[in-house]
Short mmCIF file of C-alpha atoms and ligand atoms in Angstrom, two decimals:
data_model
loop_
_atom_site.label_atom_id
_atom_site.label_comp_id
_atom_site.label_asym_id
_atom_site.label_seq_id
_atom_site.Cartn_x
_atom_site.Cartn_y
_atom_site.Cartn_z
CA UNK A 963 -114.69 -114.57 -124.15
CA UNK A 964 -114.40 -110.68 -124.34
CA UNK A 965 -111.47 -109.28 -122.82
CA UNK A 966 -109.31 -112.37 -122.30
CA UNK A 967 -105.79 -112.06 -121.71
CA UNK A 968 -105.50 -115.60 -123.35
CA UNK A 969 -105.25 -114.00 -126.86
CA UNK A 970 -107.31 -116.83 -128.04
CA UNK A 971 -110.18 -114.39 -129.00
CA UNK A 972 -108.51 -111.75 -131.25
CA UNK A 973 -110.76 -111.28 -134.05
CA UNK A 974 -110.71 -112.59 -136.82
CA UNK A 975 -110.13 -111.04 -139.93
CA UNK A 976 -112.54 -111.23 -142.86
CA UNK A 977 -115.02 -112.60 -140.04
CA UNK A 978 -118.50 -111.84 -139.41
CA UNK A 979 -118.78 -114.18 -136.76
CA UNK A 980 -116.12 -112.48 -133.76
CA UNK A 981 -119.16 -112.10 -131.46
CA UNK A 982 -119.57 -115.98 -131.39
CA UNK A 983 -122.79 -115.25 -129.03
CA UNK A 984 -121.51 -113.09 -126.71
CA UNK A 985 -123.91 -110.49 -124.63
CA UNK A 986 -123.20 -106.93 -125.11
CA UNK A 987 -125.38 -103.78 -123.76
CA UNK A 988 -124.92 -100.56 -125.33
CA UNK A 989 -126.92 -97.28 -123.48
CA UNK A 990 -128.31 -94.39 -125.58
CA UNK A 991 -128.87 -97.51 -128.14
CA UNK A 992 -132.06 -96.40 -129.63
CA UNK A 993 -130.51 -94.00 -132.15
CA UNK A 994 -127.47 -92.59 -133.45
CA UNK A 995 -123.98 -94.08 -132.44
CA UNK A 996 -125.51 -96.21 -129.85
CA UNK A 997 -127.76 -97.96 -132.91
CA UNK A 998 -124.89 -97.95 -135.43
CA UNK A 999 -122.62 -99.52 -132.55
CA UNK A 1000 -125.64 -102.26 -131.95
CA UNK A 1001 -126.13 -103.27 -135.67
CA UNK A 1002 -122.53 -103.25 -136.37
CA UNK A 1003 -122.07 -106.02 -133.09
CA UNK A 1004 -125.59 -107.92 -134.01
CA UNK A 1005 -123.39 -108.41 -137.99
CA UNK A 1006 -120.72 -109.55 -136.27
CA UNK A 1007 -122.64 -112.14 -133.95
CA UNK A 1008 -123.05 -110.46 -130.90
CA UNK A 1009 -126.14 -110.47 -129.03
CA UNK A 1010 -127.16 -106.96 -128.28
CA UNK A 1011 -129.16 -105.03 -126.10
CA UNK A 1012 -130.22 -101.54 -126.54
CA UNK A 1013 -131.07 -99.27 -123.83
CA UNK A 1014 -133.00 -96.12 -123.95
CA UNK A 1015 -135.66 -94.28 -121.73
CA UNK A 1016 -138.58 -94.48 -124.72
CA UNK A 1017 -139.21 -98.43 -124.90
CA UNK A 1018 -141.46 -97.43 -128.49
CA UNK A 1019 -137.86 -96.16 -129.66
CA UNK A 1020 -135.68 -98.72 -128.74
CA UNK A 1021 -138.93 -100.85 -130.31
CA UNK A 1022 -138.81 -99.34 -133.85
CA UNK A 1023 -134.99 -99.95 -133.68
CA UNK A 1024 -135.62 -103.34 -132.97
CA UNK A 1025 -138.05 -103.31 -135.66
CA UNK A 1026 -135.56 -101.93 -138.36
CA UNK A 1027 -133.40 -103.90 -137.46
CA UNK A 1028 -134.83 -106.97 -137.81
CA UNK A 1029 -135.57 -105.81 -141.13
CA UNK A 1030 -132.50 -105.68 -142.03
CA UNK A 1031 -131.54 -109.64 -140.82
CA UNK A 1032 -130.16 -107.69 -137.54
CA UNK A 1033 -131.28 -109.43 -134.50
CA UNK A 1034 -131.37 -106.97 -131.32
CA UNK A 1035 -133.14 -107.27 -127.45
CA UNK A 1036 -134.61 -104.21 -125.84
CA UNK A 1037 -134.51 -102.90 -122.40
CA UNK A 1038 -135.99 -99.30 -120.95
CA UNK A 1039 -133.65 -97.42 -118.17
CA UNK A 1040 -132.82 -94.25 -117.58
CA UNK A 1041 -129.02 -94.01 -116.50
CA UNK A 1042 -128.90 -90.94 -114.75
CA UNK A 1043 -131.47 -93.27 -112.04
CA UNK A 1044 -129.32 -95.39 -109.98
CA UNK A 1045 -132.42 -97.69 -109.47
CA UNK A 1046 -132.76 -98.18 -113.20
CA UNK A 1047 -129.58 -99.13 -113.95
CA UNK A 1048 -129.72 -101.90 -111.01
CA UNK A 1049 -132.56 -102.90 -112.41
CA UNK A 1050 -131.30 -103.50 -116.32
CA UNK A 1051 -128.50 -105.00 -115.05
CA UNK A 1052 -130.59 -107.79 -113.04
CA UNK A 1053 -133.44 -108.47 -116.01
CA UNK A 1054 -129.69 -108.90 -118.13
CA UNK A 1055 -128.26 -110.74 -115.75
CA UNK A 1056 -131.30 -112.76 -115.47
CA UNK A 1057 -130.63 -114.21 -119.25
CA UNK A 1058 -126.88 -114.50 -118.74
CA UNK A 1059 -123.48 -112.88 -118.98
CA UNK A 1060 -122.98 -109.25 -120.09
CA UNK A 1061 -119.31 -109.42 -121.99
CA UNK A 1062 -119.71 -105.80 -123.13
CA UNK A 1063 -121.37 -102.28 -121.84
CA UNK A 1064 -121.03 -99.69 -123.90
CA UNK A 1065 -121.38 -96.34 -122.17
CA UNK A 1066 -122.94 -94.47 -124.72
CA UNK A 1067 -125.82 -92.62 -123.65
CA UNK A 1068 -125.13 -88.66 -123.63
CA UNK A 1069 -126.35 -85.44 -124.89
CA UNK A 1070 -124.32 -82.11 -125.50
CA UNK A 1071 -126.46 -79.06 -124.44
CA UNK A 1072 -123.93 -75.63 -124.91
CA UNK A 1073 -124.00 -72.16 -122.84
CA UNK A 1074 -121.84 -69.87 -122.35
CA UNK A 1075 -119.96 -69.74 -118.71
CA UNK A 1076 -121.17 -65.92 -119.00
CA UNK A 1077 -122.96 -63.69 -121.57
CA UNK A 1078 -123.67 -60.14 -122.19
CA UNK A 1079 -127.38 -59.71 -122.93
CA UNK A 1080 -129.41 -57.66 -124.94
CA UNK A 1081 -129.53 -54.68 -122.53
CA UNK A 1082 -126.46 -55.31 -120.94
CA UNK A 1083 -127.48 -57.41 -118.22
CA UNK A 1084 -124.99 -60.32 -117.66
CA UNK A 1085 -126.48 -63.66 -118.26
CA UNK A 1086 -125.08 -66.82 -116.15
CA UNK A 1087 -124.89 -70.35 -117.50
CA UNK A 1088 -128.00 -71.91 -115.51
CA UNK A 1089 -126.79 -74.85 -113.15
CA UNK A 1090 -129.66 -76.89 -113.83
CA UNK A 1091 -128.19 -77.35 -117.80
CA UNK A 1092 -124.62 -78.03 -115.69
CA UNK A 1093 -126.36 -80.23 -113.67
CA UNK A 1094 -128.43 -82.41 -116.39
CA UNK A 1095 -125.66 -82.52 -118.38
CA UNK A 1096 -123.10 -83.65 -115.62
CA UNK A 1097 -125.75 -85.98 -114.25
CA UNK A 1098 -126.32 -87.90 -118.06
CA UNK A 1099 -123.12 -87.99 -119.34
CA UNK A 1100 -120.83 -88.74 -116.31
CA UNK A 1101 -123.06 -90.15 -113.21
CA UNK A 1102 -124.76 -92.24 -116.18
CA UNK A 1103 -121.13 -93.40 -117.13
CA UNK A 1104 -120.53 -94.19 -113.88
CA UNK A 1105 -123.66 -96.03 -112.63
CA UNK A 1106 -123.52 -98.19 -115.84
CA UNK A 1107 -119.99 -99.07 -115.45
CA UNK A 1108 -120.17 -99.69 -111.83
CA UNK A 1109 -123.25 -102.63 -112.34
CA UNK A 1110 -121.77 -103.92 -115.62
CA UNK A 1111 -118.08 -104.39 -113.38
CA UNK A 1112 -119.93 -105.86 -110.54
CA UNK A 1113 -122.18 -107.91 -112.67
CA UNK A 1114 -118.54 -109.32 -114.47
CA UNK A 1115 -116.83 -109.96 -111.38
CA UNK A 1116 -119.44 -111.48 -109.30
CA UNK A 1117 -120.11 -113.73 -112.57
CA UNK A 1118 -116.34 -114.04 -112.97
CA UNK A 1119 -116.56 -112.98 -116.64
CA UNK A 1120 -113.35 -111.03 -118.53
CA UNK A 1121 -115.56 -108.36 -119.98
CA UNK A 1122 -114.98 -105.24 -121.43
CA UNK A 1123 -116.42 -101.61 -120.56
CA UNK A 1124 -116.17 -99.11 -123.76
CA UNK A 1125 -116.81 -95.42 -122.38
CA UNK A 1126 -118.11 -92.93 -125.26
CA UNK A 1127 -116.20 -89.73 -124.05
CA UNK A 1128 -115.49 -86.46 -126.74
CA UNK A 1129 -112.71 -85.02 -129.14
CA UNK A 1130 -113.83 -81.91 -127.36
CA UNK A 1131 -113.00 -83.32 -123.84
CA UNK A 1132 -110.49 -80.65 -122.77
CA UNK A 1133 -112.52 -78.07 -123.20
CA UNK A 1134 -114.30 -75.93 -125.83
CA UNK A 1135 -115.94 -73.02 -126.62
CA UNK A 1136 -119.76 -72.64 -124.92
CA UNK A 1137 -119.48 -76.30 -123.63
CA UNK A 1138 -118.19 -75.93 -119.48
CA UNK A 1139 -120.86 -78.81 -118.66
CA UNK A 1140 -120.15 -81.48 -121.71
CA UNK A 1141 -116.28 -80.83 -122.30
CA UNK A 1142 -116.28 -81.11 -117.85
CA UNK A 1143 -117.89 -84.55 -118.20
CA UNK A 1144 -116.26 -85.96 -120.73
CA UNK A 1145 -112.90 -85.40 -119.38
CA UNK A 1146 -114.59 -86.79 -116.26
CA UNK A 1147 -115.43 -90.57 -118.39
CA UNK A 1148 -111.83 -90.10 -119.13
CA UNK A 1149 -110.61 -90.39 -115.73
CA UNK A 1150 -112.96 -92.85 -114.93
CA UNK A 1151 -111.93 -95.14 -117.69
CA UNK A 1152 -108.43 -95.09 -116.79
CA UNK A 1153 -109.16 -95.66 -113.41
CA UNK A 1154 -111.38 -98.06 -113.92
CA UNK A 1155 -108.84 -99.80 -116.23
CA UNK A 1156 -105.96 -100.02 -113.29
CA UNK A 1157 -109.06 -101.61 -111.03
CA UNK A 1158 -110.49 -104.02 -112.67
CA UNK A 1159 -107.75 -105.57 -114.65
CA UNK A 1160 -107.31 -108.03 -111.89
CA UNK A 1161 -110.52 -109.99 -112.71
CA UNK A 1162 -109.75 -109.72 -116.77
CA UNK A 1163 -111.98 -106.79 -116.89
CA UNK A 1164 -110.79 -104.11 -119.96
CA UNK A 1165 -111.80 -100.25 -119.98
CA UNK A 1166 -111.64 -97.87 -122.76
CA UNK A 1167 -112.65 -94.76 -124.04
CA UNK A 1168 -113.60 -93.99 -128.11
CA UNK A 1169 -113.46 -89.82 -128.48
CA UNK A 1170 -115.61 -89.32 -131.94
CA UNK A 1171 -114.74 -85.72 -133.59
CA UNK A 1172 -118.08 -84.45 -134.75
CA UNK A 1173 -120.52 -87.31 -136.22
CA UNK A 1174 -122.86 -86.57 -139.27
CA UNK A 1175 -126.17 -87.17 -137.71
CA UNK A 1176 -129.49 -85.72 -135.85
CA UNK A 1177 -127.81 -83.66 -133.44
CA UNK A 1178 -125.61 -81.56 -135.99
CA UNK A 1179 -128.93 -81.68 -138.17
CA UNK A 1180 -131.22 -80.33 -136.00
CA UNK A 1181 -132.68 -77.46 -136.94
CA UNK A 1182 -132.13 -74.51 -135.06
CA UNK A 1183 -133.98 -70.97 -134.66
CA UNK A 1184 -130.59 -68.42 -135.44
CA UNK A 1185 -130.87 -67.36 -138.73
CA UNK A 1186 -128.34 -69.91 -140.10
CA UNK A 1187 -125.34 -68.86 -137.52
CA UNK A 1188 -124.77 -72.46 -136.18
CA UNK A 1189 -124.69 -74.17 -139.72
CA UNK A 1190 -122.12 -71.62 -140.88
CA UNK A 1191 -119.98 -71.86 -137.50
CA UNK A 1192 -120.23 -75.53 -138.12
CA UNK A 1193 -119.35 -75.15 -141.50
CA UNK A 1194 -116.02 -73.16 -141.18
CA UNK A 1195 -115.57 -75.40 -137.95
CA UNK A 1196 -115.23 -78.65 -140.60
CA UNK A 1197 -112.75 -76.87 -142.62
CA UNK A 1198 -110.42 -76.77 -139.86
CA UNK A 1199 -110.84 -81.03 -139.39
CA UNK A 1200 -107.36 -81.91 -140.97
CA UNK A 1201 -109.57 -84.77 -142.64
CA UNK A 1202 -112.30 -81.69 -143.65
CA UNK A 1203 -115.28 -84.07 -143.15
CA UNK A 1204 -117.35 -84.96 -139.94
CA UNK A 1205 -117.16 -88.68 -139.06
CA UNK A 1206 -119.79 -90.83 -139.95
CA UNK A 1207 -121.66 -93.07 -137.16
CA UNK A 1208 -120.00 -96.26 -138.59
CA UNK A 1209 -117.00 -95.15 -138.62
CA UNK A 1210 -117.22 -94.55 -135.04
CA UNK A 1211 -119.24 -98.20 -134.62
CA UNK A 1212 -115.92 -99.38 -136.31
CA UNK A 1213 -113.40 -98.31 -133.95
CA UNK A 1214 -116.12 -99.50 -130.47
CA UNK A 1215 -116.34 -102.77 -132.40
CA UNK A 1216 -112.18 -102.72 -133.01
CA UNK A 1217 -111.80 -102.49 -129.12
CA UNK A 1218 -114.33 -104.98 -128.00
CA UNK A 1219 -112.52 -107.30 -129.44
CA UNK A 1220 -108.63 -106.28 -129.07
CA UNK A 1221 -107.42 -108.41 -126.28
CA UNK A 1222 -104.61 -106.15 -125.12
CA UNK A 1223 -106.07 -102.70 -125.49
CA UNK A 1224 -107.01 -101.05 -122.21
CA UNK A 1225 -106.96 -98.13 -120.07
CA UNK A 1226 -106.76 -95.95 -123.42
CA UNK A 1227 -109.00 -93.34 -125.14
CA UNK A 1228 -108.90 -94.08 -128.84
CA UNK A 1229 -109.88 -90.58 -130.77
CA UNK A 1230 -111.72 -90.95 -133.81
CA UNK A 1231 -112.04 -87.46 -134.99
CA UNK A 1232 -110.14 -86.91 -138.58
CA UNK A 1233 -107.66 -85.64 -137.37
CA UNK A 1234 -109.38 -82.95 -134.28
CA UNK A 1235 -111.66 -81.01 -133.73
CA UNK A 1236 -110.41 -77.53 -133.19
CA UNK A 1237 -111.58 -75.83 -129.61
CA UNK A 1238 -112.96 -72.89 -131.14
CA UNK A 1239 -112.97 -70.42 -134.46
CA UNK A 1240 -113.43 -67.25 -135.58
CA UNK A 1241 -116.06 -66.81 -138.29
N1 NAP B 1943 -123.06 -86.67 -132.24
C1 NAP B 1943 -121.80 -86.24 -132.15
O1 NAP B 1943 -121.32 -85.42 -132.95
C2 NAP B 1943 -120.92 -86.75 -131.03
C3 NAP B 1943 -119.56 -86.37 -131.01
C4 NAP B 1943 -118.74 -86.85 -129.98
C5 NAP B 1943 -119.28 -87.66 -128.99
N2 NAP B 1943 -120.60 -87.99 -129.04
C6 NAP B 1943 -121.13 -88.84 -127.98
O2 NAP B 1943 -121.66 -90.01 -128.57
C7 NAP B 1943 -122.76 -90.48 -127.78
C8 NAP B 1943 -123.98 -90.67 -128.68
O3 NAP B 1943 -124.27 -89.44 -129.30
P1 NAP B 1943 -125.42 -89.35 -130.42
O4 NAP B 1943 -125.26 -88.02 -131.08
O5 NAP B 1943 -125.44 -90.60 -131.20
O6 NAP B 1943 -126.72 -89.27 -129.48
P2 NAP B 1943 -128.27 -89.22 -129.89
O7 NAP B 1943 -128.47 -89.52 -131.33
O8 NAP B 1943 -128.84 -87.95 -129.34
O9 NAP B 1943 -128.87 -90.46 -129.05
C9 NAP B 1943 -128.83 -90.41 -127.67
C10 NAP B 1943 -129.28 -91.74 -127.14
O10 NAP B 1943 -129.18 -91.71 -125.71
C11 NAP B 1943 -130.44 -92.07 -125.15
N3 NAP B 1943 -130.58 -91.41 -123.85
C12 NAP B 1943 -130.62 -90.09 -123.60
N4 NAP B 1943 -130.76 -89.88 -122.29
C13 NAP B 1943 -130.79 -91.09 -121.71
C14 NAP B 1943 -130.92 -91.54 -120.38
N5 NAP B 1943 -131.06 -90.67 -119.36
N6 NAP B 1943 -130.91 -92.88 -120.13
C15 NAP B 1943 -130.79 -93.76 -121.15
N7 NAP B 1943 -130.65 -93.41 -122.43
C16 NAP B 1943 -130.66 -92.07 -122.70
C17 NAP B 1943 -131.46 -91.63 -126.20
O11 NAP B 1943 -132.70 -92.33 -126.10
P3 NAP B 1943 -133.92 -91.74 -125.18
O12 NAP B 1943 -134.00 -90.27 -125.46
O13 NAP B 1943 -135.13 -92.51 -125.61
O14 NAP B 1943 -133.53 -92.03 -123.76
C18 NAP B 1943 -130.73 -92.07 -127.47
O15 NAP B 1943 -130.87 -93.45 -127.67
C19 NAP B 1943 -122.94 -89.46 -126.66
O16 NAP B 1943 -122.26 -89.89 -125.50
C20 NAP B 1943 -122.28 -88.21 -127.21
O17 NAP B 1943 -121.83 -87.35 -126.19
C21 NAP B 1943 -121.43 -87.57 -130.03
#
């Protein structure tokens, strides 16, 4: 069972099999880190379930991944809507245990606290972006934590909560909302941790550095600026390289399974991520 203190269920190395069945949900599971961290559990015999708000997403996930010999479940729910979550957590709970939640669902959206304009006119960073991004990537964290826990205890099951928080999480340049949040998943991780060890429960946080994927692909309407920034910005990564999604898949998979590993952020960023650079 996940999260044991027995130490009867440290994985096994060389296995593909450490899931044995078990139930994991991972949010933000349609794409990205959240799809990598799915496949890479399905390989290892989990039974996953991605979450996402766009069901014809998380279905062409489901699709490729079947493709690929990866078996995956669906389920549509917004985080940031505390009805939602209640909601995926009863259809889960409906099928069985939930031994794993993966926090994962978030989005980085950057302004400046302040910024001289064009004429001279000061502009402020808008509250809604502060308050979108505070509402997805911290009341999201929470609400999904808080059912998976409850869903554990009243089932009595040792599970595990994994918390996808930032290498950037105390602070950086042009990101008050994201770098404010992810320090906040921080906090709640740890204090989740001290909580909910009693009933077997384990917490932790996995801080990637700067993944190679859609979001540091998009293109972007500046004449090049953010590719360059982004370019000198790797050079500074001790490892010089962004991190790829498996890599970070590796590390959520390492700490579902590591019976004595909780209350802890483990940072998977080559090294760090520097705050900010001049170009
Ligand atoms: N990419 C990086 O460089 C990087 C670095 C450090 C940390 N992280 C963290 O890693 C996590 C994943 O990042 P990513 O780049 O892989 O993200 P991504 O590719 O943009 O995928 C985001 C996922 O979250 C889902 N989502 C967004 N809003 C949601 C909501 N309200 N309710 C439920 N699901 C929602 C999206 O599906 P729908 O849009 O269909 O809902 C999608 O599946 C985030 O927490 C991010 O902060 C990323």
């Amino acid at each position: 069972m996940a999260g044991s203190s027995s130490g009867s269920d440290v994985s096994r190395p060389g296995s593909d099999e450490s899931g044995a069945g078990r139930r994991a949900v991972i949010t933000g599971g349609s794409r990205g880190l959240g799809l990598a961290v799915a496949r890479r559990l399905a390989a290892s015999g989990w039974s996953p379930t991605i979450c996402g708000r766009d069901a014809g997403a998380l279905e062409r996930a489901r699709l490729a991944a079947a493709g690929d010999g990866l078996a995956l479940n669906t389920v549509a729910a917004d985080v940031t809507c505390e009805e939602s979550v209640r909601r995926m957590f009863s259809r889960l709970d409906a099928d069985g245990p939930v031994h794993l939640c993966v926090s994962n669902a978030g989005a980085n959206k950057p302004q400046l606290l302040v910024r001289r304009g064009p004429e001279g006119a000061v502009r402020r960073h808008p509250l809604s972006d502060w308050e979108e991004t505070i509402r997805l990537c911290l009341t999201g964290v929470f609400l999904t934590g808080r059912e998976a826990a409850a869903a554990m205890v009243a089932r009595d099951v040792p599970g595990v909560i994994i918390n996808i928080s930032s290498a950037v999480r105390r602070g950086a340049y042009g990101q008050s909302a994201y770098t404010s949040a992810k320090a906040g998943v921080d906090a709640l991780t740890r204090t989740w941790a001290l909580e909910l060890a009693r009933y077997g429960i384990r917490v932790l946080g996995v801080a990637p550095g700067v993944i190679d994927g859609a979001a540091l692909r998009a293109p972007r309407d500046d004449g090049g600026r953010h590719a360059a920034y982004m370019n000198s910005l790797r050079e500074h990564i001790p490892l010089r390289r962004w991190a790829g999604d498996e890599e970070i898949a590796a590390a959520v998979c390492f700490a579902a399974d590591h019976p004595y590993i909780t209350g802890t952020v483990l940072e998977v960023d080559g090294g760090g991520v520097p705050e900010h650079i001049r170009t």
